[in-house]
Amino acid sequence: MNRAFLVGSIALLPALLIGARLLDAYPGLVEKNGALVPSVIASKFAPETGLQKPFPQPIVEVENPTTVKRVELGRLLFFDPVLSVDESTSCASCHHPDLGFGDGLPRSIGLGGKGAGAERKGGKELTRAAPTLWNSMFNHRQFWDGRAKTLEEQAKGPISDPDEMANDPQKLVGRLKTIPEYVRHFDEAFGGEISFDKVVMAIAAFERTLVSFNSRFDQYASGNGAALSPTEKRGLKLYLSTKARCSECHGMPTFANPDFKVIGVPDPPDGPKDVHKEPAEKGRGGGPTGAFKVPTLRNVALTAPYMHNGAFKTLEEVVDFYSNGGGRGKGLDIPLQDDKIRKFQLTKQERADLVAFMHSLTDVSAMPAIPDRVPSGLPVVKRISDPVRQRAVRASRAVKTPDRPMVVEIGPGQSLQEAVDRAGRGGTVKMRSGVYHENVLVIHHGVTIEGIGPTKPIIDGRNRLPDAIVGLGNDFTVRNLEVRNYQGNGIVVHGARNVRYDGIKCVNTGVYGIYPVGCDGVLIENCEVTQVADAGIYVGQSKNVVVRNSVAYKNVAGIEIENCENSLVEGNYCYENTGGLLVFVLPFNPSKVCVNTVVRNNRLINNNTPNFGDPDAIVSKIPKGSGLIILAADNTLIYDNAIEGNSTFGIAMLGLNSIFPAGTKYDVDPSPDGNQIYGNKISGNGLDPDPTIVKMGLPGRDLFWDLSGKGNRWMQPGASSFPPSLPK
């Protein structure tokens, strides 16, 4: 063997061993192309169940790869009080590992504060709480108001903020240069001299190692059915339901959202009033109106108190705030409160179930060690005993799931949930005629649930349960069932491919009856829905949709296509609803368009039922007597339909400015463009318009247009219209 090669290799061993030890200190990360990345990003993702979603790509600056040496330097800086002007406060003073990388205070204490966590005293009380740093690499923007684009930009703020660390960047660099250990660390991590940009780059690199993706929920989502307790499973069903609507903002797998929402959190009675800071992310309707980011719920059991100003001490208080309707429920004037924040009722058990599920999102397996010392020689924060964290983190036993599809047949008195779990991936559950009382979560792919026997089996929620069935897996079919008496919805499917509803009847199922959202490939046929407080058949944020040969009556809306692409609605009968058929674009949703919808061969007859929708919901604005409404949708073809006897209008084409408050800032095109209406049998509409239309001084008509949009065409000779002349 070449002696020079051997000597060189031996010389490299210490560096290799140090690098390996440092990598071991950051579990959950792997080295790829010289940088540390979360293992869930580095590996090819193949979801085991419909509950398991791919993590987004992290927000990483190209010039700041997350190398082991930059991470270790960032860890030392993070825990070193040398960053503050009086050398008393470190990043960890307000972002303590044992407190979910928060500080356990309703509002953080800045310059002059002593100690950490709930024991931190004195100093400047800030107006906002310290947000968690767990999974901050996935944040669309940083800070509660999104005023920083990256972790690097965010790290600059507290160091120089006069109320926080109050340090001058150049003086800090000068101080670091007097510490030989830091000089060496910066040279190894970056090369060259110390600079303020390198300081924040190192801190950001360290913060990108704070990943959490191996909670008991994640184990359950990967197919380990024993990872969650029965209480937590019930909480998960509530979390996914549109009774609670948690997942619509805190979506999987990050349990966060890139959007900024107005929910009406009250100002604290005992603290400083929040002050808007520029340049804040605009959010819904503009940042100054109180839009804040949707934070992650991962490790939320560790980060009390809650909200941007610490308004609520416990998760139970947070749940109560939402169930009471947010800020409006507290009597506050919140004109732009998010439409998803509505009142709902929970029993004490349901509230406990929901909180238990949020505890199951705890995972601190990648929590880095607090250094015994830092190069400045200043004191480092101490560990904080946290019994909540100890309770939230526990192991679960493994469960064997079927290796091949199974067919499970059940009758009344047997558990549909147990049957679905036993059938597993690609399995079929056959339900004999009779009545079943439960709500069911389907997480596996390829599942079919179908009724057999002389009459449809009935799933009855007794007006207590949230949703009948929640499906999350691809290739999901439900067939020949009756669902009735649920508070949330009938049959919901989230984010799946190839979904089929066939021969489903929904009666009195809460907000929606049939409800696929965020899906690709939806077929709804031969279904019947009645007595729901929003849309009987609702398809939202989806692509490649067919709704055909179905009946919807005595609902607020018969059928609604919202923010979808490529939809066919044909052969349906909508009667005695408030509005027969809606084709909508609504702002502040993941999908920003509703385009290429074909509406043909439908009957929209006598939709004159008074509106009984939630007064805080958009659907409550639909006037009684609406046959078909196009709201800001584009390229809709409407032909060969029978639209008759609707008392306000047969077809209305509107822009968002007809629905939303003046001055609202949208994230979608607010106008309907390129729609064509022709060859419909349309008569007898608009003869007794809704009082809200009359009050505005507007008439009822067969055709109604608010003059918004371009390229729209009406070819309906003989139909009454407002305005009297419409583009052809």
XYZ file of C-alpha atoms in Angstrom:
728
model
C 0.000 0.000 0.000
C 1.200 3.512 -0.791
C 2.572 4.912 2.497
C 1.641 8.507 1.592
C -1.952 7.436 0.905
C -2.075 5.559 4.239
C -0.705 8.533 6.191
C -3.150 10.872 4.440
C -6.062 8.576 5.171
C -5.103 8.299 8.841
C -4.857 12.073 9.011
C -8.414 12.364 7.656
C -9.891 9.982 10.236
C -10.406 12.548 13.031
C -12.290 14.888 10.703
C -14.410 12.016 9.359
C -15.209 10.807 12.874
C -16.123 14.326 14.009
C -18.384 14.739 10.963
C -20.056 11.405 11.683
C -20.599 12.306 15.337
C -22.081 15.664 14.358
C -24.408 13.983 11.872
C -25.510 11.545 14.587
C -26.425 14.555 16.719
C -29.139 15.524 14.229
C -31.487 12.530 13.866
C -34.051 12.730 11.113
C -31.508 14.270 8.746
C -29.281 12.710 6.148
C -26.397 14.132 4.163
C -27.080 14.610 0.472
C -24.720 16.408 -1.914
C -22.821 17.815 1.048
C -25.879 19.244 2.824
C -28.192 17.993 5.557
C -31.791 17.436 4.466
C -34.768 15.795 6.214
C -34.915 12.105 5.459
C -38.545 12.486 4.385
C -37.342 14.785 1.595
C -34.235 12.846 0.585
C -36.001 9.523 0.069
C -38.440 8.648 -2.692
C -41.928 9.021 -1.296
C -44.377 6.149 -1.695
C -47.362 6.706 0.612
C -48.572 3.660 2.482
C -52.007 5.167 3.121
C -54.089 8.149 2.035
C -53.274 9.795 5.355
C -49.570 9.896 4.523
C -48.758 12.962 2.432
C -45.430 14.080 0.935
C -43.646 16.924 2.695
C -43.062 20.030 0.580
C -39.591 21.022 -0.454
C -37.973 23.086 2.317
C -37.213 26.769 1.795
C -33.410 26.836 1.497
C -31.148 29.626 0.303
C -28.930 28.395 -2.536
C -25.870 30.134 -1.107
C -26.401 28.598 2.329
C -26.338 24.794 2.116
C -27.067 23.107 5.443
C -23.635 21.616 6.006
C -22.672 19.877 9.232
C -20.133 22.565 10.180
C -22.527 25.432 9.532
C -25.175 23.648 11.579
C -22.828 23.116 14.518
C -21.674 26.742 14.416
C -25.322 27.823 14.283
C -26.135 25.676 17.309
C -23.426 27.374 19.355
C -24.560 30.843 18.269
C -28.215 29.970 18.955
C -27.476 29.193 22.600
C -24.888 31.945 23.140
C -26.000 35.186 24.892
C -23.151 36.966 23.133
C -25.663 37.861 20.406
C -27.404 40.445 22.634
C -25.973 43.852 23.431
C -25.821 43.168 27.188
C -24.837 39.512 26.684
C -27.839 38.322 28.713
C -30.190 36.924 26.050
C -29.705 34.132 23.532
C -32.078 32.833 20.860
C -32.832 29.971 23.260
C -34.040 32.412 25.912
C -37.250 32.754 23.866
C -37.024 29.551 21.802
C -36.223 26.874 24.365
C -35.968 23.240 23.196
C -37.926 21.942 26.197
C -40.811 24.306 25.432
C -41.341 23.342 21.815
C -38.805 26.020 20.815
C -41.129 28.648 22.308
C -40.833 30.246 25.729
C -44.010 29.306 27.592
C -45.021 32.954 27.927
C -48.061 34.687 26.425
C -45.758 37.381 25.055
C -41.999 37.179 24.960
C -39.689 39.233 27.179
C -36.896 40.931 25.294
C -33.980 43.123 26.298
C -33.117 43.045 29.981
C -34.978 39.830 30.721
C -33.381 37.237 32.975
C -33.880 33.483 32.842
C -35.859 31.327 30.390
C -39.352 29.953 30.076
C -42.054 30.867 32.567
C -39.319 32.000 34.981
C -38.070 34.717 32.629
C -38.579 38.048 34.413
C -37.941 41.734 33.944
C -37.044 43.339 30.663
C -39.198 44.564 27.791
C -42.530 42.774 27.245
C -43.096 42.325 23.524
C -46.446 42.347 21.755
C -46.250 38.818 20.342
C -45.461 35.306 21.475
C -42.387 33.407 20.333
C -43.469 31.076 17.501
C -42.170 27.522 17.456
C -39.106 26.762 15.327
C -40.055 23.136 14.699
C -40.278 22.563 10.924
C -39.676 26.268 10.286
C -37.748 25.285 7.153
C -41.134 24.532 5.548
C -42.634 27.952 6.363
C -43.650 29.963 3.317
C -42.562 33.065 5.196
C -41.239 33.755 8.696
C -42.603 35.654 11.720
C -46.292 35.660 12.635
C -46.993 38.288 9.982
C -44.668 36.864 7.325
C -42.463 39.934 7.056
C -39.322 37.839 6.484
C -38.962 35.664 3.406
C -36.309 33.290 4.784
C -34.844 32.026 8.030
C -31.721 34.050 7.265
C -33.744 37.233 6.975
C -35.706 36.349 10.097
C -32.544 35.816 12.172
C -31.409 39.381 11.513
C -34.540 40.848 13.077
C -34.254 39.934 16.792
C -30.497 40.580 16.963
C -30.866 44.203 15.892
C -34.393 44.894 17.216
C -34.090 47.509 20.010
C -36.711 45.685 22.100
C -35.138 42.227 21.751
C -31.348 41.853 21.577
C -30.630 45.473 20.571
C -27.208 44.687 19.157
C -25.401 46.496 16.389
C -24.423 43.961 13.701
C -20.936 45.329 13.220
C -20.253 45.525 16.951
C -21.414 41.919 17.275
C -19.021 40.857 14.506
C -16.222 42.708 16.284
C -17.015 40.900 19.533
C -17.069 37.489 17.839
C -13.667 38.179 16.272
C -12.178 38.442 19.766
C -13.175 34.854 20.524
C -10.628 32.450 18.961
C -12.980 29.458 19.021
C -15.545 31.359 16.932
C -12.856 32.535 14.523
C -11.936 28.889 13.929
C -15.575 27.740 13.586
C -16.422 30.455 11.042
C -13.324 29.677 9.016
C -14.174 25.963 8.917
C -17.854 26.573 8.096
C -17.519 29.405 5.552
C -13.895 30.261 4.927
C -12.668 33.811 5.394
C -13.543 36.317 8.066
C -16.595 36.595 10.254
C -19.477 38.704 8.916
C -23.042 39.379 10.060
C -24.440 37.584 7.011
C -22.471 34.495 8.017
C -23.823 34.742 11.569
C -27.441 34.585 10.404
C -26.646 31.948 7.773
C -25.223 29.674 10.466
C -28.240 30.193 12.738
C -30.600 29.477 9.838
C -28.667 26.317 8.962
C -29.103 25.099 12.543
C -32.817 25.937 12.550
C -33.282 23.837 9.425
C -32.326 20.758 11.456
C -35.336 21.189 13.762
C -37.555 18.687 12.006
C -40.497 16.733 13.354
C -42.107 14.002 11.271
C -42.063 10.808 13.345
C -44.941 11.360 15.770
C -47.392 8.646 16.717
C -49.724 10.172 14.137
C -47.035 9.613 11.480
C -46.684 6.002 12.598
C -50.441 5.558 12.283
C -50.414 7.227 8.864
C -47.788 4.735 7.710
C -50.146 1.867 8.521
C -49.472 1.142 12.213
C -53.062 0.968 13.437
C -52.011 0.644 17.090
C -50.027 3.878 17.137
C -53.102 5.919 18.103
C -55.492 5.221 20.946
C -59.276 5.015 20.342
C -59.595 8.513 21.807
C -56.958 9.882 19.433
C -58.563 8.155 16.446
C -61.891 9.778 17.295
C -60.064 13.099 17.558
C -58.467 12.550 14.155
C -61.901 12.003 12.606
C -63.119 15.243 14.163
C -59.978 17.020 12.981
C -60.681 15.981 9.394
C -64.412 16.696 9.549
C -66.054 19.853 8.289
C -67.773 20.066 11.625
C -64.458 21.199 13.134
C -62.719 22.020 9.789
C -59.248 21.893 11.374
C -57.536 20.231 8.420
C -58.771 22.806 5.914
C -56.189 25.260 7.288
C -53.774 23.029 9.227
C -53.264 20.562 6.405
C -51.150 17.424 6.351
C -48.304 16.667 6.525
C -46.972 19.959 7.916
C -50.199 20.719 9.804
C -49.659 24.308 8.663
C -50.589 26.436 5.665
C -48.768 29.043 3.545
C -51.756 31.382 3.776
C -52.393 34.153 6.288
C -55.831 34.215 7.931
C -58.033 36.560 9.908
C -59.698 34.635 12.739
C -60.440 37.383 15.239
C -58.100 36.597 18.141
C -58.887 39.183 20.843
C -56.284 41.577 22.186
C -54.977 40.525 25.617
C -56.526 42.524 28.462
C -53.260 42.581 30.409
C -50.634 43.188 27.741
C -49.482 45.683 25.129
C -51.639 46.043 22.025
C -50.197 44.522 18.883
C -48.663 46.927 16.367
C -48.575 46.178 12.651
C -45.071 45.803 11.278
C -43.911 46.341 7.727
C -43.343 44.703 5.357
C -45.926 42.124 6.451
C -47.353 39.435 4.213
C -50.595 40.851 2.935
C -52.796 37.897 3.852
C -56.533 37.955 3.472
C -57.790 41.451 2.752
C -54.452 43.017 3.718
C -52.130 42.519 6.651
C -53.240 45.563 8.680
C -56.654 43.970 9.278
C -55.108 41.245 11.433
C -54.034 38.438 9.133
C -51.492 36.070 10.692
C -49.851 32.900 9.461
C -51.360 29.475 10.012
C -48.738 27.880 12.302
C -47.836 24.213 12.444
C -49.623 22.028 14.979
C -46.710 19.626 15.197
C -45.480 19.653 18.813
C -48.362 21.987 19.657
C -48.782 20.217 23.009
C -45.450 21.781 24.020
C -45.993 25.385 22.963
C -48.658 26.815 25.293
C -49.918 29.504 25.579
C -51.415 29.861 22.110
C -52.005 32.360 19.293
C -49.775 35.246 18.222
C -50.413 37.081 21.474
C -50.746 34.159 23.895
C -54.472 34.819 24.275
C -55.310 31.226 25.281
C -53.594 29.201 27.982
C -54.628 25.710 26.881
C -55.585 23.753 23.784
C -59.040 23.361 25.294
C -59.428 27.149 25.247
C -58.297 27.229 21.614
C -60.883 24.612 20.653
C -63.581 26.584 22.471
C -62.560 29.774 20.617
C -63.032 28.080 17.250
C -66.216 26.229 18.189
C -67.755 29.510 19.359
C -67.076 31.120 15.978
C -63.746 32.892 16.426
C -63.660 36.619 17.046
C -67.202 37.152 15.815
C -68.357 34.588 18.347
C -66.873 36.830 21.035
C -68.875 39.766 19.738
C -65.938 41.435 17.975
C -66.361 43.282 14.691
C -64.233 41.168 12.302
C -65.472 42.018 8.776
C -62.839 39.874 7.040
C -62.915 36.859 9.357
C -62.140 33.735 7.356
C -65.195 31.958 5.981
C -64.084 28.633 7.484
C -64.381 29.969 11.039
C -67.944 29.045 11.953
C -69.677 27.968 15.125
C -69.973 24.250 15.797
C -70.977 22.177 18.790
C -68.724 19.730 20.619
C -69.472 17.498 23.548
C -66.941 17.387 26.392
C -65.807 14.009 25.091
C -65.334 15.320 21.559
C -63.278 18.252 22.820
C -61.108 15.861 24.830
C -60.741 13.611 21.767
C -59.615 16.516 19.588
C -57.046 17.683 22.133
C -55.794 14.105 22.548
C -55.238 13.868 18.802
C -53.221 17.100 18.801
C -51.043 15.611 21.539
C -50.331 12.684 19.197
C -48.533 15.124 16.858
C -45.668 15.356 19.344
C -42.227 14.244 18.151
C -38.998 15.593 19.609
C -36.764 12.782 18.419
C -34.688 15.299 16.425
C -34.283 17.743 19.315
C -30.631 18.822 19.465
C -28.642 18.863 22.684
C -28.136 22.081 24.588
C -24.352 22.665 24.559
C -22.580 22.335 27.893
C -20.690 25.529 27.079
C -20.437 28.110 24.312
C -17.287 29.782 22.994
C -18.004 33.102 24.707
C -17.946 31.398 28.097
C -21.306 33.020 28.987
C -23.965 30.967 30.837
C -26.232 28.769 28.717
C -29.947 28.158 29.319
C -30.684 25.142 31.492
C -32.965 22.224 30.794
C -36.596 22.819 31.860
C -38.667 19.992 33.321
C -41.847 19.626 31.272
C -44.264 16.883 32.365
C -46.597 17.680 29.456
C -43.874 16.685 27.006
C -43.277 13.442 28.879
C -46.964 12.583 28.702
C -47.219 13.540 25.046
C -44.290 11.368 23.948
C -44.922 7.665 24.372
C -44.247 4.546 22.375
C -46.879 2.514 20.565
C -46.957 -1.189 19.810
C -46.891 -2.532 16.288
C -49.945 -3.915 14.551
C -50.108 -6.385 11.727
C -52.032 -5.170 8.716
C -53.302 -7.410 5.878
C -50.758 -8.252 3.209
C -53.410 -8.645 0.510
C -56.877 -7.253 -0.209
C -59.644 -8.800 1.839
C -63.419 -8.932 1.505
C -65.178 -8.345 4.806
C -68.949 -8.716 5.121
C -70.752 -7.221 8.104
C -74.268 -6.774 9.445
C -75.957 -4.425 11.932
C -74.272 -4.488 15.325
C -70.825 -5.025 13.815
C -68.270 -2.217 13.479
C -67.802 -0.682 10.055
C -64.552 0.954 11.234
C -63.147 -2.406 12.309
C -64.195 -3.942 9.006
C -62.478 -1.177 7.010
C -59.281 -1.598 9.020
C -59.364 -5.393 8.551
C -59.980 -5.125 4.808
C -56.897 -2.937 4.434
C -55.371 -1.780 1.208
C -57.363 -2.844 -1.847
C -60.049 -4.394 0.359
C -63.840 -4.435 0.059
C -66.398 -4.070 2.834
C -69.894 -5.380 2.100
C -72.653 -4.073 4.372
C -75.880 -6.016 4.777
C -79.187 -4.163 5.048
C -79.898 -2.581 8.419
C -78.865 0.452 10.496
C -75.324 1.260 11.669
C -74.360 4.051 14.095
C -70.770 5.302 13.744
C -68.388 7.488 11.797
C -65.591 5.911 9.818
C -62.099 6.924 8.683
C -60.721 5.202 5.585
C -56.957 5.741 5.241
C -55.999 2.884 2.883
C -55.886 3.005 -0.915
C -58.187 0.968 -3.129
C -61.016 0.517 -0.624
C -64.623 -0.159 -1.650
C -67.574 0.127 0.747
C -70.841 -1.110 -0.696
C -74.299 -2.008 0.458
C -75.728 -5.416 -0.367
C -79.172 -6.889 0.189
C -82.702 -5.922 -0.717
C -82.479 -2.351 0.689
C -79.652 0.104 1.172
C -77.907 -0.185 4.539
C -78.307 2.992 6.597
C -75.485 4.752 8.455
C -77.170 6.989 11.036
C -75.267 9.569 13.108
C -78.215 10.197 15.439
C -77.595 13.936 14.980
C -74.500 13.646 17.169
C -71.592 12.400 15.053
C -69.605 14.717 12.728
C -69.231 12.839 9.399
C -70.435 9.444 8.281
C -67.374 8.461 6.232
C -64.081 10.299 5.684
C -61.961 8.836 2.897
C -58.286 9.668 2.352
C -57.065 6.918 0.059
C -56.869 6.806 -3.724
C -59.187 4.594 -5.777
C -62.000 4.868 -3.241
C -65.544 3.752 -4.047
C -68.732 4.019 -1.997
C -71.828 2.424 -3.445
C -75.464 1.785 -2.558
C -75.628 3.348 0.929
C -77.969 5.702 2.769
C -76.421 8.213 5.161
C -78.517 10.328 7.508
C -78.514 12.569 10.591
C -74.904 13.810 10.865
C -73.747 17.170 12.177
C -70.793 17.606 9.818
C -71.223 15.957 6.432
C -72.255 12.776 4.736
C -69.323 11.230 2.852
C -66.121 13.284 2.613
C -63.025 12.453 0.548
C -59.849 14.535 0.928
C -57.010 14.800 -1.581
C -57.488 11.471 -3.351
C -57.307 10.239 -6.940
C -60.105 8.293 -8.622
C -63.078 8.687 -6.317
C -66.511 7.251 -7.071
C -69.861 7.824 -5.384
C -72.586 5.612 -6.849
C -76.139 5.219 -5.598
C -75.622 7.209 -2.372
C -78.534 8.841 -0.561
C -77.818 11.547 2.032
C -80.507 12.990 4.305
C -79.889 15.696 6.925
C -76.109 15.318 6.964
C -75.136 18.776 8.202
C -73.144 21.096 5.939
C -72.661 18.904 2.864
C -73.958 15.560 1.713
C -71.463 14.340 -0.876
C -68.172 16.168 -0.419
C -64.960 15.404 -2.337
C -62.315 18.122 -1.926
C -58.823 18.417 -3.385
C -59.312 15.333 -5.556
C -58.312 14.379 -9.090
C -60.800 12.185 -10.940
C -64.253 12.340 -9.320
C -67.363 10.487 -10.504
C -70.673 11.148 -8.735
C -73.675 9.388 -10.246
C -77.155 8.155 -9.337
C -77.037 9.971 -5.986
C -79.734 11.747 -3.994
C -79.205 14.467 -1.362
C -81.695 16.450 0.693
C -81.958 18.644 3.800
C -78.366 19.903 4.099
C -77.400 23.429 5.148
C -74.940 24.161 2.335
C -74.545 22.177 -0.893
C -76.115 18.767 -1.275
C -73.412 17.721 -3.734
C -70.239 19.786 -3.328
C -67.008 19.337 -5.291
C -64.191 21.689 -4.297
C -60.557 22.306 -5.315
C -60.674 19.287 -7.639
C -59.861 18.339 -11.232
C -61.546 16.103 -13.822
C -64.986 15.917 -12.258
C -68.225 14.294 -13.437
C -71.536 14.811 -11.623
C -74.403 13.106 -13.426
C -77.867 11.622 -13.132
C -78.289 12.755 -9.524
C -81.029 14.548 -7.587
C -80.671 17.351 -5.037
C -83.654 18.971 -3.344
C -84.558 21.020 -0.259
C -80.930 22.038 0.392
C -79.494 25.544 0.413
C -77.600 24.680 -2.787
C -78.330 21.643 -4.878
C -74.963 21.153 -6.577
C -71.827 23.297 -6.165
C -68.659 23.179 -8.264
C -66.106 25.384 -6.472
C -62.559 26.211 -7.638
C -62.413 23.143 -9.899
C -60.890 22.425 -13.298
C -62.477 20.393 -16.102
C -65.920 19.499 -14.764
C -68.986 17.973 -16.443
C -72.358 18.412 -14.755
C -75.095 16.654 -16.708
C -78.439 14.924 -16.377
C -79.112 16.129 -12.832
C -82.362 17.353 -11.284
C -82.182 20.189 -8.728
C -85.467 21.425 -7.295
C -86.803 23.215 -4.223
C -83.336 24.330 -3.091
C -82.434 27.952 -2.375
C -80.106 27.799 -5.387
C -80.107 24.956 -7.881
C -76.547 24.869 -9.220
C -73.467 26.956 -8.365
C -70.236 27.287 -10.351
C -67.978 29.343 -8.081
C -64.501 30.734 -7.649
C -63.905 31.765 -4.045
C -60.720 33.502 -2.883
C -58.229 32.338 -0.277
C -58.291 28.663 -1.234
C -55.496 26.397 -2.519
C -57.008 26.305 -6.017
C -57.257 29.751 -7.594
C -59.530 29.030 -10.587
C -62.801 27.466 -11.618
C -62.367 26.805 -15.304
C -63.730 24.624 -18.119
C -67.044 23.542 -16.630
C -69.760 22.078 -18.853
C -73.340 22.262 -17.555
C -75.788 20.439 -19.819
C -79.055 18.502 -19.832
C -79.884 19.408 -16.231
C -83.263 20.427 -14.814
C -83.142 23.383 -12.408
C -86.736 23.837 -11.369
C -88.517 25.889 -8.664
C -85.502 26.501 -6.441
C -87.400 28.836 -4.137
C -86.651 27.522 -0.620
C -85.707 30.291 1.860
C -81.992 30.315 2.664
C -81.302 28.422 5.916
C -77.506 28.373 5.649
C -75.023 29.452 8.281
C -75.266 33.275 8.336
C -71.445 33.527 8.469
C -70.979 31.356 5.373
C -70.809 32.537 1.766
C -73.752 30.283 0.910
C -75.992 32.442 3.128
C -75.688 35.201 0.507
C -77.473 33.159 -2.159
C -80.905 34.668 -2.792
C -83.949 32.454 -2.667
C -85.071 31.596 -6.179
C -81.679 31.135 -7.886
C -81.572 28.626 -10.709
C -77.876 28.735 -11.620
C -75.136 31.128 -10.453
C -71.764 31.609 -12.116
C -69.485 33.448 -9.650
C -66.140 34.567 -11.130
C -65.782 31.254 -13.014
C -64.220 31.146 -16.475
C -64.961 29.256 -19.691
C -68.236 27.720 -18.540
C -70.524 26.229 -21.195
C -74.213 26.131 -20.222
C -76.561 24.549 -22.744
C -79.562 22.223 -23.215
C -80.752 22.731 -19.639
C -84.322 23.308 -18.435
C -84.299 26.295 -16.046
C -87.804 27.203 -14.968
C -89.800 28.693 -12.121
C -86.922 30.128 -10.086
C -88.317 33.248 -8.450
C -85.246 35.556 -8.516
C -83.324 34.576 -11.636
C -82.736 31.637 -13.929
C -79.029 32.220 -14.582
C -76.933 34.873 -12.806
C -73.370 35.761 -13.746
C -71.529 37.669 -11.020
C -68.103 38.862 -9.966
C -66.728 38.616 -6.456
C -67.365 42.318 -5.823
C -71.085 41.521 -5.754
C -70.522 39.206 -2.760
C -67.516 40.475 -0.769
C -67.091 43.803 1.081
C -65.814 46.778 -0.868
C -62.032 46.999 -0.889
C -61.420 43.282 -0.404
C -58.086 42.224 -1.906
C -58.372 38.912 -3.713
C -55.849 36.239 -4.605
C -57.950 35.193 -7.624
C -59.336 36.924 -10.697
C -62.614 38.347 -9.338
C -64.446 38.481 -12.687
C -66.183 35.806 -14.792
C -64.658 35.538 -18.256
C -65.337 33.574 -21.438
C -68.620 31.953 -20.381
C -71.249 30.933 -22.925
C -74.983 30.409 -22.335
C -77.072 29.049 -25.209
C -79.806 26.625 -26.214
C -81.418 26.338 -22.774
C -85.149 26.053 -22.128
C -85.498 29.003 -19.800
C -88.756 30.621 -18.723
C -90.847 31.776 -15.791
C -87.906 32.946 -13.709
C -87.565 36.199 -11.738
C -91.292 36.717 -11.083
C -90.989 37.087 -7.266
C -87.389 38.103 -6.491
C -85.774 37.691 -3.081
C -86.186 40.753 -0.824
C -82.410 41.270 -0.742
C -82.465 41.803 -4.513
C -85.489 44.079 -4.356
C -83.857 46.153 -1.602
C -80.907 46.759 -3.923
C -83.294 48.096 -6.546
C -82.653 45.193 -8.907
C -85.255 43.208 -10.822
C -85.741 39.464 -11.126
C -85.085 38.018 -14.589
C -84.376 34.848 -16.545
C -80.832 36.133 -17.135
C -78.944 38.447 -14.763
C -75.468 39.983 -15.142
C -73.605 42.433 -12.894
C -71.538 43.663 -15.899
C -68.272 42.141 -14.628
C -65.904 40.122 -16.771
C -65.181 39.923 -20.468
C -65.860 37.579 -23.378
C -69.171 36.333 -21.961
C -71.973 35.461 -24.412
C -75.722 34.951 -24.003
C -77.644 33.338 -26.875
C -81.104 32.905 -25.336
C -83.677 34.614 -27.578
C -86.946 35.383 -25.828
C -85.536 35.229 -22.283
C -85.986 38.242 -20.007
C -82.712 39.817 -18.915
C -81.000 42.451 -16.812
C -79.521 44.504 -18.293
C -81.999 44.373 -21.193
C -79.235 43.855 -23.747
C -76.592 41.172 -23.216
C -73.499 40.377 -25.341
C -74.054 37.699 -27.953
